[in-house]
Amino acid sequence: MTRIKLCGLSRVCDIEMANHLSPEYIGFVFASKSKRYISPEKAEGLKRLLKPGIKAAGVFVNENPEKIAHLLNIGLIDIAQLHGSENEAYITHLRRMTDKPVIKAFCIQSADDIMAAEHCAADLVLLDSGAGTGMVFNWNLIQNITRPYFLAGGLSPGNVENAVAVLHPFAVDVSSGIESGGVKDQAKMAAFVAAVRKEGKV
C-alpha cells in the first residue's frame, strides 16, 4: 500500500490531526526561506506529541550536514529530506555522521532527472515539480522508474487517488494540497488520507 507523508506541519492541532489519521510520515520544514519554516526548538515540542510509529522527516535546503546529523542523532527527526543542490559527496558525508535514512528530492523536468534519481545514493528519492511549487509535473516521465520513490508536486485530495492508481509510488507527499489560507486544513488532510487508502483497498 502506498505510504503517506503530510508535510509542513507547524501547529499542535496539525500534529493532533496527524495522530488521528496515522500517516506513515510527517514533515517539519527547516528551510528558513520557506513560509512553512519552523525552528528545531518548536519542532522538538511537536515531535513529543507525535504518536509513536509516525516518522518525522526534517526538510532541509543546502543545510550544514553536521546540523542535520545532530538533529537525526538526538531523535528530533527520524529522516533527513534534502531539497537543495546536495550532491553525492554531500550525502556520503552526511552518512558518515548518522545511520538514519536520507531522502533526496529531484525536480523532474526530463529523462536526465530520472536517471539522476535512479542512481542517487540516498535511501529514497522524492520526485517533485520544483521547490514547493504546488504544481503537478509530467507523470509520463516516471512511468518506467525502477526504484521506490515519494511522489510530490501538486497532489491534492482530488488527484491523489488517480496518482496512486496510475503510478503506484512508494509514498505520496503533500503540503499545499491540504491547506486553506496558508495553514493546514483538517478536512483536506482527512480527505487526502482517505483518497490514498481508498485506492489501496481496491
Coordinates of C-alpha atoms in Angstrom, one line a residue:
M1 CA 0.0 0.0 0.0
T2 CA 1.2 3.5 -0.8
R3 CA 2.5 5.3 2.2
I4 CA 1.5 8.9 3.1
K5 CA 3.6 11.9 4.2
L6 CA 1.9 15.1 5.4
C7 CA 4.5 17.8 5.2
G8 CA 4.9 21.3 6.6
L9 CA 3.2 20.7 9.9
S10 CA 3.7 23.5 12.3
R11 CA 0.9 23.6 14.9
V12 CA -0.2 21.4 17.8
C13 CA -3.6 20.9 16.0
D14 CA -1.7 19.7 12.9
I15 CA 0.0 17.0 15.0
E16 CA -3.2 16.1 16.7
M17 CA -4.9 15.5 13.3
A18 CA -1.9 13.6 12.1
N19 CA -2.1 11.3 15.1
H20 CA -5.8 10.7 14.3
L21 CA -5.1 10.0 10.6
S22 CA -1.9 7.9 11.2
P23 CA 0.1 8.7 8.1
E24 CA 3.4 6.9 7.9
Y25 CA 5.4 10.2 7.8
I26 CA 5.0 13.8 8.7
G27 CA 7.4 16.6 7.8
F28 CA 8.9 19.6 9.6
V29 CA 10.3 22.3 7.2
F30 CA 13.7 23.7 8.5
A31 CA 14.4 25.7 5.3
S32 CA 14.5 29.3 6.5
K33 CA 13.1 30.8 3.3
S34 CA 10.0 28.6 3.4
K35 CA 6.7 30.0 4.6
R36 CA 6.3 26.7 6.5
Y37 CA 9.6 27.1 8.3
I38 CA 9.7 26.1 12.0
S39 CA 12.6 26.2 14.3
P40 CA 14.2 23.0 15.7
E41 CA 13.0 24.1 19.1
K42 CA 9.4 24.3 18.1
A43 CA 9.7 21.0 16.2
E44 CA 11.0 19.3 19.3
G45 CA 7.9 20.2 21.2
L46 CA 5.7 19.0 18.3
K47 CA 7.7 15.8 18.0
R48 CA 7.0 14.9 21.6
L49 CA 3.3 15.0 20.8
L50 CA 3.6 12.8 17.7
K51 CA 2.2 9.3 18.1
P52 CA 4.8 6.5 18.1
G53 CA 5.1 4.8 14.8
I54 CA 4.7 8.0 12.7
K55 CA 8.2 9.0 11.4
A56 CA 9.2 12.7 11.3
A57 CA 11.2 13.9 8.4
G58 CA 13.2 17.2 8.5
V59 CA 13.2 19.1 5.3
F60 CA 16.4 21.0 4.5
V61 CA 17.8 23.1 1.7
N62 CA 21.6 23.1 1.5
E63 CA 21.9 22.9 5.3
N64 CA 25.2 22.2 7.1
P65 CA 25.3 18.4 7.2
E66 CA 26.6 18.5 10.8
K67 CA 23.5 20.2 11.9
I68 CA 21.3 17.7 10.1
A69 CA 23.2 14.8 11.6
H70 CA 22.8 16.3 15.1
L71 CA 19.0 16.6 14.7
L72 CA 18.8 13.0 13.5
N73 CA 21.1 11.6 16.2
I74 CA 19.2 13.2 19.1
G75 CA 15.9 11.9 17.7
L76 CA 14.3 15.2 16.9
I77 CA 13.7 13.8 13.4
D78 CA 13.9 10.3 12.0
I79 CA 14.7 11.1 8.4
A80 CA 16.5 13.9 6.5
Q81 CA 14.8 15.1 3.4
L82 CA 17.2 17.2 1.2
H83 CA 15.7 19.7 -1.2
G84 CA 18.7 21.7 -2.4
S85 CA 21.7 21.1 -4.6
E86 CA 23.1 18.4 -2.3
N87 CA 25.3 16.1 -4.3
E88 CA 26.5 12.5 -3.9
A89 CA 29.6 13.7 -1.9
Y90 CA 27.3 15.6 0.5
I91 CA 25.1 12.5 1.0
T92 CA 28.2 10.4 1.7
H93 CA 29.5 12.9 4.2
L94 CA 26.1 13.0 6.0
R95 CA 26.0 9.2 6.1
R96 CA 29.4 9.1 7.9
M97 CA 27.8 11.0 10.8
T98 CA 24.4 9.2 11.1
D99 CA 22.8 5.9 10.2
K100 CA 19.4 7.5 9.8
P101 CA 17.7 7.4 6.4
V102 CA 18.1 10.1 3.8
I103 CA 15.6 11.2 1.1
K104 CA 16.9 13.3 -1.8
A105 CA 14.4 15.4 -3.8
F106 CA 14.6 15.8 -7.5
C107 CA 12.9 18.3 -9.7
I108 CA 11.6 16.2 -12.6
Q109 CA 11.8 18.0 -16.0
S110 CA 13.5 15.5 -18.3
A111 CA 14.7 11.9 -18.6
D112 CA 18.1 13.1 -17.3
D113 CA 16.5 13.9 -14.0
I114 CA 15.1 10.4 -13.8
M115 CA 18.5 9.0 -14.5
A116 CA 20.0 11.1 -11.7
A117 CA 17.3 9.9 -9.3
E118 CA 17.7 6.3 -10.3
H119 CA 21.4 6.4 -9.4
C120 CA 21.3 8.6 -6.3
A121 CA 22.9 7.1 -3.2
A122 CA 20.1 8.3 -0.9
D123 CA 17.9 5.7 0.8
L124 CA 14.9 7.1 -1.0
V125 CA 14.2 9.7 -3.6
L126 CA 11.4 12.2 -3.9
L127 CA 10.1 13.3 -7.3
D128 CA 8.7 16.8 -7.4
S129 CA 7.9 19.6 -9.9
G130 CA 10.1 22.1 -8.0
A131 CA 10.7 23.7 -4.6
G132 CA 7.2 23.8 -3.2
T133 CA 5.5 25.0 -6.5
G134 CA 2.3 23.1 -5.8
M135 CA 2.2 22.1 -9.4
V136 CA 2.0 18.7 -11.0
F137 CA 4.8 17.6 -13.3
N138 CA 4.6 15.3 -16.3
W139 CA 4.0 11.9 -14.8
N140 CA 4.7 10.2 -18.1
L141 CA 8.4 10.9 -17.4
I142 CA 8.4 8.5 -14.4
Q143 CA 6.4 5.6 -15.7
N144 CA 9.5 3.4 -16.0
I145 CA 11.5 4.4 -12.9
T146 CA 12.7 1.2 -11.2
R147 CA 13.4 2.4 -7.6
P148 CA 10.8 3.2 -4.9
Y149 CA 10.0 6.9 -4.7
F150 CA 8.0 9.6 -2.9
L151 CA 5.6 11.3 -5.4
A152 CA 5.2 15.1 -4.7
G153 CA 4.2 18.2 -6.5
G154 CA 0.6 19.4 -6.8
L155 CA -1.0 16.5 -5.1
S156 CA -4.4 17.0 -3.5
P157 CA -7.5 15.1 -2.3
G158 CA -8.8 15.5 -5.8
N159 CA -6.0 13.9 -7.8
V160 CA -4.1 11.6 -5.4
E161 CA -6.3 8.6 -5.9
N162 CA -5.6 8.6 -9.6
A163 CA -1.9 9.2 -9.0
V164 CA -1.7 6.1 -6.8
A165 CA -3.7 4.0 -9.3
V166 CA -1.5 5.0 -12.2
L167 CA 2.0 5.2 -10.7
H168 CA 1.9 3.0 -7.6
P169 CA 4.5 5.2 -5.8
F170 CA 6.2 4.1 -2.6
A171 CA 4.7 7.1 -0.9
V172 CA 2.9 10.4 -1.7
D173 CA 3.9 13.7 -0.1
V174 CA 1.6 16.6 0.2
S175 CA 1.8 20.1 1.7
S176 CA 0.0 22.9 -0.1
G177 CA -2.7 20.5 -1.3
I178 CA -4.0 20.1 2.3
E179 CA -4.0 23.8 3.1
S180 CA -6.5 26.6 3.2
G181 CA -5.3 30.1 3.6
G182 CA -1.8 29.0 4.1
V183 CA -2.4 26.7 7.0
K184 CA -3.2 23.0 7.2
D185 CA -6.9 22.2 6.8
Q186 CA -8.1 19.3 8.8
A187 CA -10.9 18.4 6.4
K188 CA -8.4 18.3 3.5
M189 CA -5.9 16.3 5.5
A190 CA -8.6 13.7 6.2
A191 CA -9.8 13.7 2.6
F192 CA -6.3 13.2 1.2
V193 CA -5.6 10.3 3.5
A194 CA -8.9 8.7 2.7
A195 CA -8.3 9.0 -1.0
V196 CA -4.9 7.3 -0.8
R197 CA -6.3 4.5 1.4
K198 CA -9.4 4.0 -0.7
E199 CA -7.2 3.2 -3.7
G200 CA -5.1 0.9 -1.6
K201 CA -8.2 -1.2 -0.8
V202 CA -9.3 -1.7 -4.4

